[in-house]
mmCIF file of C-alpha atoms and ligand atoms in Angstrom:
data_model
loop_
_atom_site.group_PDB
_atom_site.id
_atom_site.type_symbol
_atom_site.label_atom_id
_atom_site.label_comp_id
_atom_site.label_asym_id
_atom_site.label_seq_id
_atom_site.Cartn_x
_atom_site.Cartn_y
_atom_site.Cartn_z
ATOM 1 C CA MET A 531 15.675 -28.292 17.584
ATOM 2 C CA ALA A 532 16.760 -25.446 15.398
ATOM 3 C CA ASP A 533 16.758 -21.759 14.615
ATOM 4 C CA ILE A 534 13.788 -20.973 12.393
ATOM 5 C CA ARG A 535 14.730 -18.436 9.756
ATOM 6 C CA LEU A 536 12.326 -16.552 7.517
ATOM 7 C CA ASP A 537 14.091 -15.120 4.515
ATOM 8 C CA GLY A 538 11.986 -12.537 2.676
ATOM 9 C CA VAL A 539 8.814 -14.429 3.640
ATOM 10 C CA GLY A 540 5.484 -12.826 2.766
ATOM 11 C CA HIS A 541 1.968 -13.999 2.070
ATOM 12 C CA SER A 542 -0.936 -12.759 0.017
ATOM 13 C CA TYR A 543 -4.314 -14.501 -0.090
ATOM 14 C CA ASP A 544 -5.461 -12.558 -3.164
ATOM 15 C CA GLY A 545 -2.736 -13.001 -5.733
ATOM 16 C CA GLY A 546 -0.591 -10.099 -4.545
ATOM 17 C CA LYS A 547 -3.251 -7.375 -4.308
ATOM 18 C CA THR A 548 -2.883 -7.159 -0.523
ATOM 19 C CA TRP A 549 -0.311 -8.676 1.791
ATOM 20 C CA ALA A 550 -1.614 -10.427 4.931
ATOM 21 C CA LEU A 551 2.076 -10.699 5.776
ATOM 22 C CA LYS A 552 4.491 -8.250 4.185
ATOM 23 C CA PRO A 553 7.794 -9.793 3.093
ATOM 24 C CA MET A 554 10.022 -10.065 6.168
ATOM 25 C CA THR A 555 13.360 -11.494 7.225
ATOM 26 C CA TRP A 556 13.448 -12.722 10.776
ATOM 27 C CA THR A 557 14.982 -15.513 12.908
ATOM 28 C CA TRP A 558 13.343 -17.334 15.801
ATOM 29 C CA ARG A 559 16.245 -18.439 17.993
ATOM 30 C CA ASP A 560 16.427 -21.989 19.224
ATOM 31 C CA ALA A 561 15.055 -22.624 22.731
ATOM 32 C CA ARG A 562 13.618 -19.150 23.291
ATOM 33 C CA ALA A 563 10.054 -18.454 24.448
ATOM 34 C CA TYR A 564 8.444 -15.888 22.160
ATOM 35 C CA ALA A 565 5.111 -14.151 22.301
ATOM 36 C CA LEU A 566 3.737 -13.047 18.958
ATOM 37 C CA LEU A 567 1.556 -10.104 19.893
ATOM 38 C CA GLY A 568 -0.756 -8.039 17.743
ATOM 39 C CA PRO A 569 -4.383 -7.106 17.143
ATOM 40 C CA SER A 570 -6.907 -9.296 15.395
ATOM 41 C CA GLY A 571 -6.202 -9.635 11.672
ATOM 42 C CA CYS A 572 -2.579 -8.435 11.770
ATOM 43 C CA GLY A 573 -1.209 -11.693 10.354
ATOM 44 C CA LYS A 574 -0.203 -13.736 13.430
ATOM 45 C CA THR A 575 -1.933 -16.964 12.411
ATOM 46 C CA THR A 576 -0.676 -16.644 8.847
ATOM 47 C CA LEU A 577 2.881 -16.347 10.183
ATOM 48 C CA LEU A 578 2.436 -19.371 12.461
ATOM 49 C CA ASN A 579 0.950 -21.466 9.668
ATOM 50 C CA ILE A 580 3.901 -20.613 7.412
ATOM 51 C CA ILE A 581 6.293 -21.884 10.096
ATOM 52 C CA SER A 582 4.330 -25.115 10.566
ATOM 53 C CA GLY A 583 3.892 -25.686 6.835
ATOM 54 C CA LEU A 584 0.099 -25.354 6.725
ATOM 55 C CA ILE A 585 0.641 -22.415 4.358
ATOM 56 C CA THR A 586 3.329 -22.130 1.678
ATOM 57 C CA PRO A 587 4.370 -18.465 1.589
ATOM 58 C CA THR A 588 3.722 -16.502 -1.593
ATOM 59 C CA VAL A 589 7.330 -15.261 -1.522
ATOM 60 C CA GLY A 590 10.480 -16.121 0.421
ATOM 61 C CA ARG A 591 12.083 -19.191 1.951
ATOM 62 C CA VAL A 592 11.752 -20.846 5.369
ATOM 63 C CA TYR A 593 14.815 -22.523 6.918
ATOM 64 C CA PHE A 594 15.209 -24.742 9.988
ATOM 65 C CA ASP A 595 18.911 -24.062 10.587
ATOM 66 C CA GLU A 596 20.401 -24.630 7.108
ATOM 67 C CA ARG A 597 17.583 -26.900 5.881
ATOM 68 C CA ASP A 598 15.217 -25.255 3.407
ATOM 69 C CA VAL A 599 11.741 -26.464 4.447
ATOM 70 C CA THR A 600 9.690 -24.073 2.293
ATOM 71 C CA GLY A 601 7.968 -26.855 0.331
ATOM 72 C CA VAL A 602 8.020 -29.442 3.140
ATOM 73 C CA PRO A 603 4.570 -30.363 4.480
ATOM 74 C CA THR A 604 3.742 -30.082 8.200
ATOM 75 C CA ALA A 605 4.329 -33.774 8.856
ATOM 76 C CA GLY A 606 7.954 -33.465 7.759
ATOM 77 C CA ARG A 607 8.755 -30.474 9.978
ATOM 78 C CA ASP A 608 8.540 -31.888 13.491
ATOM 79 C CA ILE A 609 6.427 -29.041 14.767
ATOM 80 C CA ALA A 610 3.800 -29.252 17.504
ATOM 81 C CA GLN A 611 0.960 -26.807 16.894
ATOM 82 C CA VAL A 612 -1.939 -25.987 19.203
ATOM 83 C CA PHE A 613 -4.912 -24.185 17.705
ATOM 84 C CA GLN A 614 -7.285 -21.755 19.346
ATOM 85 C CA PHE A 615 -10.099 -24.281 19.074
ATOM 86 C CA PRO A 616 -9.288 -27.615 20.739
ATOM 87 C CA VAL A 617 -8.510 -30.460 18.374
ATOM 88 C CA LEU A 618 -9.300 -33.604 20.377
ATOM 89 C CA TYR A 619 -10.551 -37.124 19.845
ATOM 90 C CA GLU A 620 -13.780 -36.678 21.761
ATOM 91 C CA GLU A 621 -14.428 -40.349 22.403
ATOM 92 C CA MET A 622 -10.901 -40.991 23.689
ATOM 93 C CA SER A 623 -9.872 -40.543 27.288
ATOM 94 C CA VAL A 624 -7.767 -37.550 28.279
ATOM 95 C CA TYR A 625 -4.849 -39.964 28.789
ATOM 96 C CA ASP A 626 -5.156 -41.380 25.262
ATOM 97 C CA ASN A 627 -5.492 -37.901 23.774
ATOM 98 C CA LEU A 628 -2.268 -36.844 25.473
ATOM 99 C CA ALA A 629 -0.500 -40.069 24.548
ATOM 100 C CA PHE A 630 -1.572 -39.917 20.892
ATOM 101 C CA PRO A 631 1.227 -37.725 19.478
ATOM 102 C CA LEU A 632 3.815 -39.943 21.203
ATOM 103 C CA ARG A 633 2.304 -43.317 20.225
ATOM 104 C CA ASN A 634 1.988 -42.015 16.700
ATOM 105 C CA ARG A 635 5.765 -41.627 16.660
ATOM 106 C CA LYS A 636 6.409 -45.046 18.182
ATOM 107 C CA VAL A 637 7.747 -43.679 21.479
ATOM 108 C CA PRO A 638 8.286 -46.585 23.956
ATOM 109 C CA LYS A 639 5.311 -47.238 26.246
ATOM 110 C CA GLN A 640 7.122 -46.360 29.477
ATOM 111 C CA GLU A 641 8.299 -43.045 28.089
ATOM 112 C CA VAL A 642 4.758 -42.294 26.859
ATOM 113 C CA ASP A 643 3.440 -42.888 30.354
ATOM 114 C CA ARG A 644 6.156 -40.765 31.950
ATOM 115 C CA ARG A 645 5.552 -37.789 29.642
ATOM 116 C CA VAL A 646 1.748 -38.007 29.878
ATOM 117 C CA ARG A 647 1.884 -38.045 33.677
ATOM 118 C CA GLN A 648 4.431 -35.236 33.804
ATOM 119 C CA VAL A 649 2.463 -32.935 31.513
ATOM 120 C CA SER A 650 -0.926 -33.780 33.029
ATOM 121 C CA GLN A 651 0.376 -33.089 36.490
ATOM 122 C CA LEU A 652 1.799 -29.716 35.461
ATOM 123 C CA LEU A 653 -1.431 -28.713 33.740
ATOM 124 C CA GLY A 654 -3.681 -29.999 36.519
ATOM 125 C CA LEU A 655 -5.183 -32.788 34.400
ATOM 126 C CA ASP A 656 -4.039 -35.713 36.553
ATOM 127 C CA GLN A 657 -7.484 -36.116 38.146
ATOM 128 C CA VAL A 658 -9.287 -36.399 34.804
ATOM 129 C CA LEU A 659 -6.952 -38.689 32.846
ATOM 130 C CA GLY A 660 -9.581 -41.435 32.683
ATOM 131 C CA ARG A 661 -12.428 -39.176 31.495
ATOM 132 C CA ARG A 662 -13.602 -38.968 27.939
ATOM 133 C CA SER A 663 -12.584 -35.602 26.599
ATOM 134 C CA ARG A 664 -16.092 -34.904 25.295
ATOM 135 C CA ARG A 665 -17.273 -34.828 28.923
ATOM 136 C CA LEU A 666 -14.915 -32.008 29.926
ATOM 137 C CA ASP A 667 -15.932 -28.349 29.990
ATOM 138 C CA PRO A 668 -14.563 -26.169 27.129
ATOM 139 C CA GLY A 669 -11.785 -24.689 29.312
ATOM 140 C CA ARG A 670 -10.494 -28.146 30.282
ATOM 141 C CA GLN A 671 -10.720 -29.318 26.669
ATOM 142 C CA GLN A 672 -8.528 -26.409 25.671
ATOM 143 C CA ILE A 673 -5.991 -27.388 28.353
ATOM 144 C CA VAL A 674 -5.933 -30.991 27.065
ATOM 145 C CA SER A 675 -5.325 -29.631 23.582
ATOM 146 C CA LEU A 676 -2.450 -27.555 24.981
ATOM 147 C CA GLY A 677 -1.094 -30.677 26.722
ATOM 148 C CA ARG A 678 -1.102 -32.561 23.423
ATOM 149 C CA GLY A 679 1.088 -29.844 21.957
ATOM 150 C CA LEU A 680 3.526 -29.967 24.854
ATOM 151 C CA VAL A 681 3.822 -33.693 25.378
ATOM 152 C CA ARG A 682 6.482 -34.403 22.771
ATOM 153 C CA ALA A 683 9.996 -33.838 24.043
ATOM 154 C CA GLN A 684 11.709 -33.748 20.635
ATOM 155 C CA VAL A 685 10.268 -31.096 18.342
ATOM 156 C CA ALA A 686 11.730 -28.256 16.307
ATOM 157 C CA ALA A 687 9.244 -25.837 17.872
ATOM 158 C CA VAL A 688 5.943 -25.621 19.716
ATOM 159 C CA LEU A 689 3.479 -23.171 18.190
ATOM 160 C CA LEU A 690 0.560 -22.063 20.349
ATOM 161 C CA ASP A 691 -2.197 -20.009 18.720
ATOM 162 C CA GLU A 692 -4.212 -18.265 21.440
ATOM 163 C CA PRO A 693 -4.238 -21.501 23.464
ATOM 164 C CA LEU A 694 -6.044 -20.241 26.594
ATOM 165 C CA THR A 695 -8.939 -18.151 25.260
ATOM 166 C CA VAL A 696 -11.756 -20.035 27.011
ATOM 167 C CA VAL A 697 -9.833 -20.877 30.174
ATOM 168 C CA ASP A 698 -10.956 -19.185 33.373
ATOM 169 C CA PRO A 699 -8.893 -15.953 33.850
ATOM 170 C CA ALA A 700 -7.602 -16.942 37.301
ATOM 171 C CA LEU A 701 -6.430 -20.315 35.998
ATOM 172 C CA LYS A 702 -4.727 -18.605 33.048
ATOM 173 C CA TRP A 703 -2.139 -17.053 35.370
ATOM 174 C CA THR A 704 -1.281 -20.435 36.835
ATOM 175 C CA LEU A 705 -1.126 -22.111 33.448
ATOM 176 C CA ARG A 706 1.190 -19.459 32.037
ATOM 177 C CA SER A 707 3.661 -20.035 34.836
ATOM 178 C CA LYS A 708 3.367 -23.810 34.293
ATOM 179 C CA LEU A 709 4.074 -23.232 30.618
ATOM 180 C CA LYS A 710 7.235 -21.374 31.576
ATOM 181 C CA GLU A 711 8.217 -24.312 33.760
ATOM 182 C CA ILE A 712 7.650 -26.777 30.925
ATOM 183 C CA HIS A 713 9.622 -24.523 28.606
ATOM 184 C CA ARG A 714 12.567 -24.385 31.015
ATOM 185 C CA ASP A 715 12.452 -28.142 31.307
ATOM 186 C CA THR A 716 12.253 -29.054 27.610
ATOM 187 C CA GLY A 717 14.107 -26.132 26.037
ATOM 188 C CA HIS A 718 11.709 -26.041 23.081
ATOM 189 C CA THR A 719 11.479 -23.012 20.878
ATOM 190 C CA LEU A 720 8.042 -21.758 21.816
ATOM 191 C CA ILE A 721 5.946 -19.243 19.923
ATOM 192 C CA TYR A 722 2.804 -18.150 21.713
ATOM 193 C CA VAL A 723 0.325 -16.126 19.680
ATOM 194 C CA THR A 724 -1.869 -13.686 21.545
ATOM 195 C CA HIS A 725 -3.580 -10.328 21.186
ATOM 196 C CA ASP A 726 -3.410 -9.846 24.961
ATOM 197 C CA GLN A 727 -0.426 -7.835 26.192
ATOM 198 C CA THR A 728 -0.593 -9.286 29.719
ATOM 199 C CA GLU A 729 -0.331 -12.806 28.334
ATOM 200 C CA ALA A 730 2.580 -11.798 26.146
ATOM 201 C CA LEU A 731 4.512 -9.852 28.763
ATOM 202 C CA THR A 732 4.118 -12.391 31.569
ATOM 203 C CA PHE A 733 5.102 -15.319 29.443
ATOM 204 C CA ALA A 734 7.841 -14.483 26.984
ATOM 205 C CA ASP A 735 11.618 -14.035 26.916
ATOM 206 C CA GLU A 736 11.003 -11.943 23.847
ATOM 207 C CA VAL A 737 7.848 -10.276 22.566
ATOM 208 C CA VAL A 738 7.458 -9.830 18.811
ATOM 209 C CA VAL A 739 4.909 -7.123 18.046
ATOM 210 C CA VAL A 740 3.096 -7.388 14.729
ATOM 211 C CA ASN A 741 0.857 -4.768 13.169
ATOM 212 C CA ASP A 742 -0.659 -4.652 9.742
ATOM 213 C CA GLY A 743 1.331 -7.629 8.437
ATOM 214 C CA GLU A 744 4.767 -6.584 9.671
ATOM 215 C CA ILE A 745 6.983 -6.914 12.729
ATOM 216 C CA VAL A 746 7.194 -3.404 14.166
ATOM 217 C CA GLN A 747 9.433 -4.206 17.143
ATOM 218 C CA ALA A 748 10.792 -7.193 19.060
ATOM 219 C CA GLY A 749 12.434 -7.225 22.444
ATOM 220 C CA GLU A 750 12.198 -8.071 26.093
ATOM 221 C CA PRO A 751 9.039 -6.811 27.793
ATOM 222 C CA ALA A 752 10.869 -4.003 29.601
ATOM 223 C CA GLU A 753 12.481 -2.794 26.395
ATOM 224 C CA LEU A 754 9.131 -2.539 24.619
ATOM 225 C CA PHE A 755 7.673 -0.680 27.547
ATOM 226 C CA LEU A 756 10.556 1.719 28.166
ATOM 227 C CA SER A 757 11.781 2.254 24.650
ATOM 228 C CA PRO A 758 9.038 1.849 22.018
ATOM 229 C CA ALA A 759 10.434 2.097 18.500
ATOM 230 C CA HIS A 760 7.029 2.574 16.900
ATOM 231 C CA GLU A 761 3.911 4.473 17.956
ATOM 232 C CA PHE A 762 1.900 1.266 17.658
ATOM 233 C CA VAL A 763 4.042 -0.437 20.319
ATOM 234 C CA GLY A 764 3.531 2.552 22.595
ATOM 235 C CA HIS A 765 -0.249 2.293 22.204
ATOM 236 C CA PHE A 766 -0.591 -1.448 22.285
ATOM 237 C CA ILE A 767 1.646 -2.117 25.287
ATOM 238 C CA GLY A 768 0.896 -0.352 28.544
ATOM 239 C CA SER A 769 -2.329 0.441 30.294
ATOM 240 C CA PRO A 770 -3.292 3.039 29.331
ATOM 241 C CA GLY A 771 -0.975 3.226 26.330
ATOM 242 C CA MET A 772 1.575 5.911 25.498
ATOM 243 C CA ASN A 773 0.415 9.516 25.097
ATOM 244 C CA VAL A 774 1.075 10.827 21.610
ATOM 245 C CA VAL A 775 1.027 14.591 21.193
ATOM 246 C CA PRO A 776 1.643 16.585 18.001
ATOM 247 C CA ALA A 777 4.589 18.972 18.406
ATOM 248 C CA GLU A 778 6.866 21.187 16.369
ATOM 249 C CA ILE A 779 10.641 21.368 16.123
ATOM 250 C CA ALA A 780 11.865 24.936 15.589
ATOM 251 C CA GLY A 781 15.383 26.240 16.277
ATOM 252 C CA GLY A 782 16.379 22.857 17.786
ATOM 253 C CA VAL A 783 13.631 23.101 20.400
ATOM 254 C CA VAL A 784 10.500 20.956 20.652
ATOM 255 C CA ARG A 785 7.317 22.897 21.411
ATOM 256 C CA VAL A 786 3.856 21.701 22.455
ATOM 257 C CA ASN A 787 0.938 24.061 22.984
ATOM 258 C CA GLY A 788 3.241 27.074 23.241
ATOM 259 C CA GLY A 789 5.499 25.455 25.847
ATOM 260 C CA ASP A 790 9.092 24.280 25.357
ATOM 261 C CA VAL A 791 9.442 20.637 26.204
ATOM 262 C CA GLY A 792 13.158 20.333 25.551
ATOM 263 C CA ALA A 793 15.912 20.292 22.959
ATOM 264 C CA ALA A 794 15.556 17.916 20.004
ATOM 265 C CA ASP A 795 18.348 15.481 19.111
ATOM 266 C CA ASP A 796 21.048 17.069 16.980
ATOM 267 C CA GLY A 797 20.389 16.691 13.304
ATOM 268 C CA LEU A 798 16.600 16.468 13.446
ATOM 269 C CA PRO A 799 15.178 18.767 10.794
ATOM 270 C CA PRO A 800 12.604 21.401 11.786
ATOM 271 C CA GLY A 801 8.923 20.676 11.228
ATOM 272 C CA PRO A 802 6.102 18.687 12.754
ATOM 273 C CA VAL A 803 6.824 15.627 14.910
ATOM 274 C CA ARG A 804 4.853 13.627 17.435
ATOM 275 C CA ILE A 805 5.944 13.255 21.027
ATOM 276 C CA GLY A 806 5.420 9.930 22.756
ATOM 277 C CA VAL A 807 5.539 9.642 26.519
ATOM 278 C CA ARG A 808 3.949 7.053 28.754
ATOM 279 C CA PRO A 809 1.411 8.143 31.411
ATOM 280 C CA GLU A 810 3.758 6.708 34.062
ATOM 281 C CA PHE A 811 6.516 9.173 33.167
ATOM 282 C CA VAL A 812 4.693 12.482 32.650
ATOM 283 C CA GLU A 813 5.343 14.749 35.629
ATOM 284 C CA ILE A 814 2.504 16.981 36.726
ATOM 285 C CA GLY A 815 2.546 20.022 38.978
ATOM 286 C CA GLY A 816 0.767 23.279 39.658
ATOM 287 C CA PRO A 817 1.256 26.179 37.203
ATOM 288 C CA GLU A 818 4.156 27.395 39.307
ATOM 289 C CA THR A 819 6.280 24.440 38.116
ATOM 290 C CA SER A 820 8.352 25.385 35.132
ATOM 291 C CA PRO A 821 9.351 24.781 32.458
ATOM 292 C CA GLY A 822 6.303 22.899 31.396
ATOM 293 C CA VAL A 823 3.380 22.630 29.073
ATOM 294 C CA PRO A 824 0.238 24.368 30.323
ATOM 295 C CA ALA A 825 -2.726 22.021 30.562
ATOM 296 C CA ARG A 826 -6.129 21.666 32.197
ATOM 297 C CA VAL A 827 -7.416 18.692 34.186
ATOM 298 C CA THR A 828 -10.575 17.200 32.652
ATOM 299 C CA GLU A 829 -11.117 14.142 34.829
ATOM 300 C CA VAL A 830 -9.453 12.095 37.547
ATOM 301 C CA ASP A 831 -9.971 8.308 37.686
ATOM 302 C CA ARG A 832 -9.333 6.966 41.180
ATOM 303 C CA MET A 833 -8.184 3.424 40.425
ATOM 304 C CA GLY A 834 -7.320 2.396 43.976
ATOM 305 C CA ALA A 835 -3.661 1.500 43.472
ATOM 306 C CA TYR A 836 -3.048 4.660 41.395
ATOM 307 C CA ASP A 837 -4.853 7.645 39.871
ATOM 308 C CA LEU A 838 -5.232 8.541 36.206
ATOM 309 C CA VAL A 839 -5.296 12.299 35.741
ATOM 310 C CA HIS A 840 -6.770 13.191 32.351
ATOM 311 C CA THR A 841 -5.581 16.529 31.038
ATOM 312 C CA VAL A 842 -5.831 18.554 27.889
ATOM 313 C CA ALA A 843 -2.932 20.664 26.634
ATOM 314 C CA GLY A 844 -4.462 23.000 24.037
ATOM 315 C CA GLU A 845 -6.423 20.434 22.106
ATOM 316 C CA HIS A 846 -4.197 17.459 22.898
ATOM 317 C CA ARG A 847 -5.144 14.880 25.489
ATOM 318 C CA VAL A 848 -2.446 13.708 27.911
ATOM 319 C CA ILE A 849 -3.047 11.100 30.618
ATOM 320 C CA VAL A 850 -0.849 11.114 33.712
ATOM 321 C CA LYS A 851 -0.562 8.079 35.989
ATOM 322 C CA THR A 852 0.159 9.197 39.533
ATOM 323 C CA GLU A 853 0.182 7.752 43.010
ATOM 324 C CA ALA A 854 -3.261 7.298 44.530
ATOM 325 C CA GLY A 855 -4.623 10.473 46.111
ATOM 326 C CA ALA A 856 -3.402 12.976 43.494
ATOM 327 C CA PRO A 857 -4.506 16.457 44.624
ATOM 328 C CA TYR A 858 -6.190 17.412 41.335
ATOM 329 C CA ARG A 859 -9.768 18.081 40.289
ATOM 330 C CA PRO A 860 -11.454 18.791 36.980
ATOM 331 C CA ASP A 861 -10.694 22.304 35.665
ATOM 332 C CA ASP A 862 -7.477 22.706 37.666
ATOM 333 C CA GLY A 863 -4.734 24.436 35.689
ATOM 334 C CA VAL A 864 -1.514 22.372 35.719
ATOM 335 C CA HIS A 865 1.850 22.152 34.048
ATOM 336 C CA LEU A 866 3.125 18.972 32.461
ATOM 337 C CA HIS A 867 6.773 18.082 32.211
ATOM 338 C CA PHE A 868 8.073 15.417 29.823
ATOM 339 C CA PRO A 869 11.339 13.952 31.124
ATOM 340 C CA ALA A 870 13.980 13.822 28.386
ATOM 341 C CA GLU A 871 15.109 10.243 29.043
ATOM 342 C CA ARG A 872 11.552 8.899 28.713
ATOM 343 C CA THR A 873 10.194 11.048 25.897
ATOM 344 C CA PHE A 874 10.577 10.033 22.270
ATOM 345 C CA LEU A 875 9.932 11.742 18.970
ATOM 346 C CA PHE A 876 8.112 9.999 16.112
ATOM 347 C CA ARG A 877 7.750 10.742 12.415
ATOM 348 C CA ASP A 878 5.473 8.563 10.269
ATOM 349 C CA GLN A 879 4.884 6.523 13.442
ATOM 350 C CA VAL A 880 8.540 5.447 13.604
ATOM 351 C CA ARG A 881 10.822 6.758 16.348
ATOM 352 C CA CYS A 882 13.209 9.349 14.961
ATOM 353 C CA GLY A 883 14.797 10.688 18.144
ATOM 354 C CA SER A 884 14.298 11.760 21.702
ATOM 355 C CA LEU A 885 14.355 14.914 23.768
HETATM 356 P P1 ATP B 2185 -6.864 -13.246 14.504
HETATM 357 O O1 ATP B 2185 -6.251 -12.931 15.833
HETATM 358 O O2 ATP B 2185 -8.182 -12.593 14.292
HETATM 359 O O3 ATP B 2185 -6.850 -14.715 14.165
HETATM 360 P P2 ATP B 2185 -4.434 -12.822 13.006
HETATM 361 O O4 ATP B 2185 -3.558 -11.769 13.502
HETATM 362 O O5 ATP B 2185 -4.090 -14.230 13.326
HETATM 363 O O6 ATP B 2185 -5.934 -12.536 13.395
HETATM 364 P P3 ATP B 2185 -4.582 -13.711 10.260
HETATM 365 O O7 ATP B 2185 -5.638 -14.720 10.583
HETATM 366 O O8 ATP B 2185 -3.227 -14.200 9.923
HETATM 367 O O9 ATP B 2185 -4.472 -12.630 11.420
HETATM 368 O O10 ATP B 2185 -5.138 -12.818 9.066
HETATM 369 C C1 ATP B 2185 -4.373 -11.797 8.444
HETATM 370 C C2 ATP B 2185 -5.171 -11.208 7.288
HETATM 371 O O11 ATP B 2185 -5.362 -12.198 6.294
HETATM 372 C C3 ATP B 2185 -6.570 -10.745 7.700
HETATM 373 O O12 ATP B 2185 -6.878 -9.596 6.969
HETATM 374 C C4 ATP B 2185 -7.461 -11.908 7.281
HETATM 375 O O13 ATP B 2185 -8.758 -11.458 6.961
HETATM 376 C C5 ATP B 2185 -6.740 -12.414 6.049
HETATM 377 N N1 ATP B 2185 -6.927 -13.884 5.874
HETATM 378 C C6 ATP B 2185 -6.597 -14.836 6.776
HETATM 379 N N2 ATP B 2185 -6.868 -16.056 6.283
HETATM 380 C C7 ATP B 2185 -7.384 -15.881 5.040
HETATM 381 C C8 ATP B 2185 -7.851 -16.760 4.010
HETATM 382 N N3 ATP B 2185 -7.843 -18.077 4.174
HETATM 383 N N4 ATP B 2185 -8.304 -16.180 2.884
HETATM 384 C C9 ATP B 2185 -8.305 -14.857 2.701
HETATM 385 N N5 ATP B 2185 -7.871 -13.959 3.624
HETATM 386 C C10 ATP B 2185 -7.420 -14.466 4.782
#
């Protein structure tokens, strides 16, 4: 097992005209569980395939600890990779499919049996070990494919590319916690690719957010939620995502729709900025509350566990997440307050300060 270090690694599929992955320097620490989170087409699979050796990067070097593996093919890297679409021997039993990666590496028979039973029990496959994998439903086939990736105890890393897409949603929760258990047990470096924030946040020690071919922020789930460094992270994580409202800094004060929202950090030059604040942290009150930004309620979604109060401040939409039973109706005049410790300022999408 090893740290996996990307040194200036980037990839272009069209001879350098566009970069599916912009050159980046980044280290995956040994034995951590990572989620690689981003929308479709942002470069997640490209990044994973560079780590496993399926793709040689256009620029940069890949190191496993001090060993330069940039030109080393997949077979020489000791990586277990699970693809979104199950890769199984359809005519083999589930047991033989799970045992295959171990037998292939001449692991003693008893140890093969122990690992296969351990993994199949954790993933709920122990009742179907004797079945041919072709006879399983697509969800189960995907779980067997996941099991094949997890069965080897000695690997540099386990790479999982959207491994649960066709699994029943209720079962997904269970499997994610089983995955955590397996990870604790084996201490593998695990990289789990997903475009689903719930999957990422419930699974990982560290979430690496990718957008448009670059890592925009990495951190523990709470850090990404409470302290987004990039507007994209604010939008992509959270439900609904962070409110972003155009504002103006003048005389050291930040103004939105004619209302002061607070003092800007020292040293921030005057001019336009964007304010980011999550719906959970916007405070809402009647017009008598001050100081605040005047706004009008447009809609209230009663979600059961909470309410979403949709407002418009001038022409800017702001959603407020409140306790269930919020006493607001469409067309009510309200004031919004953005608490300084939870409100950030962005320029060119990147955080440049706070209130
Ligand atoms: P998804 O979740 O949809 O799989 P992703 O985040 O994994 O997306 P990639 O598959 O890495 O993203 O793709 C990144 C970019 O590279 C996309 O614009 C994609 O169209 C492009 N791309 C990926 N593979 C190839 C290829 N073999 N040839 C040309 N372009 C490619």
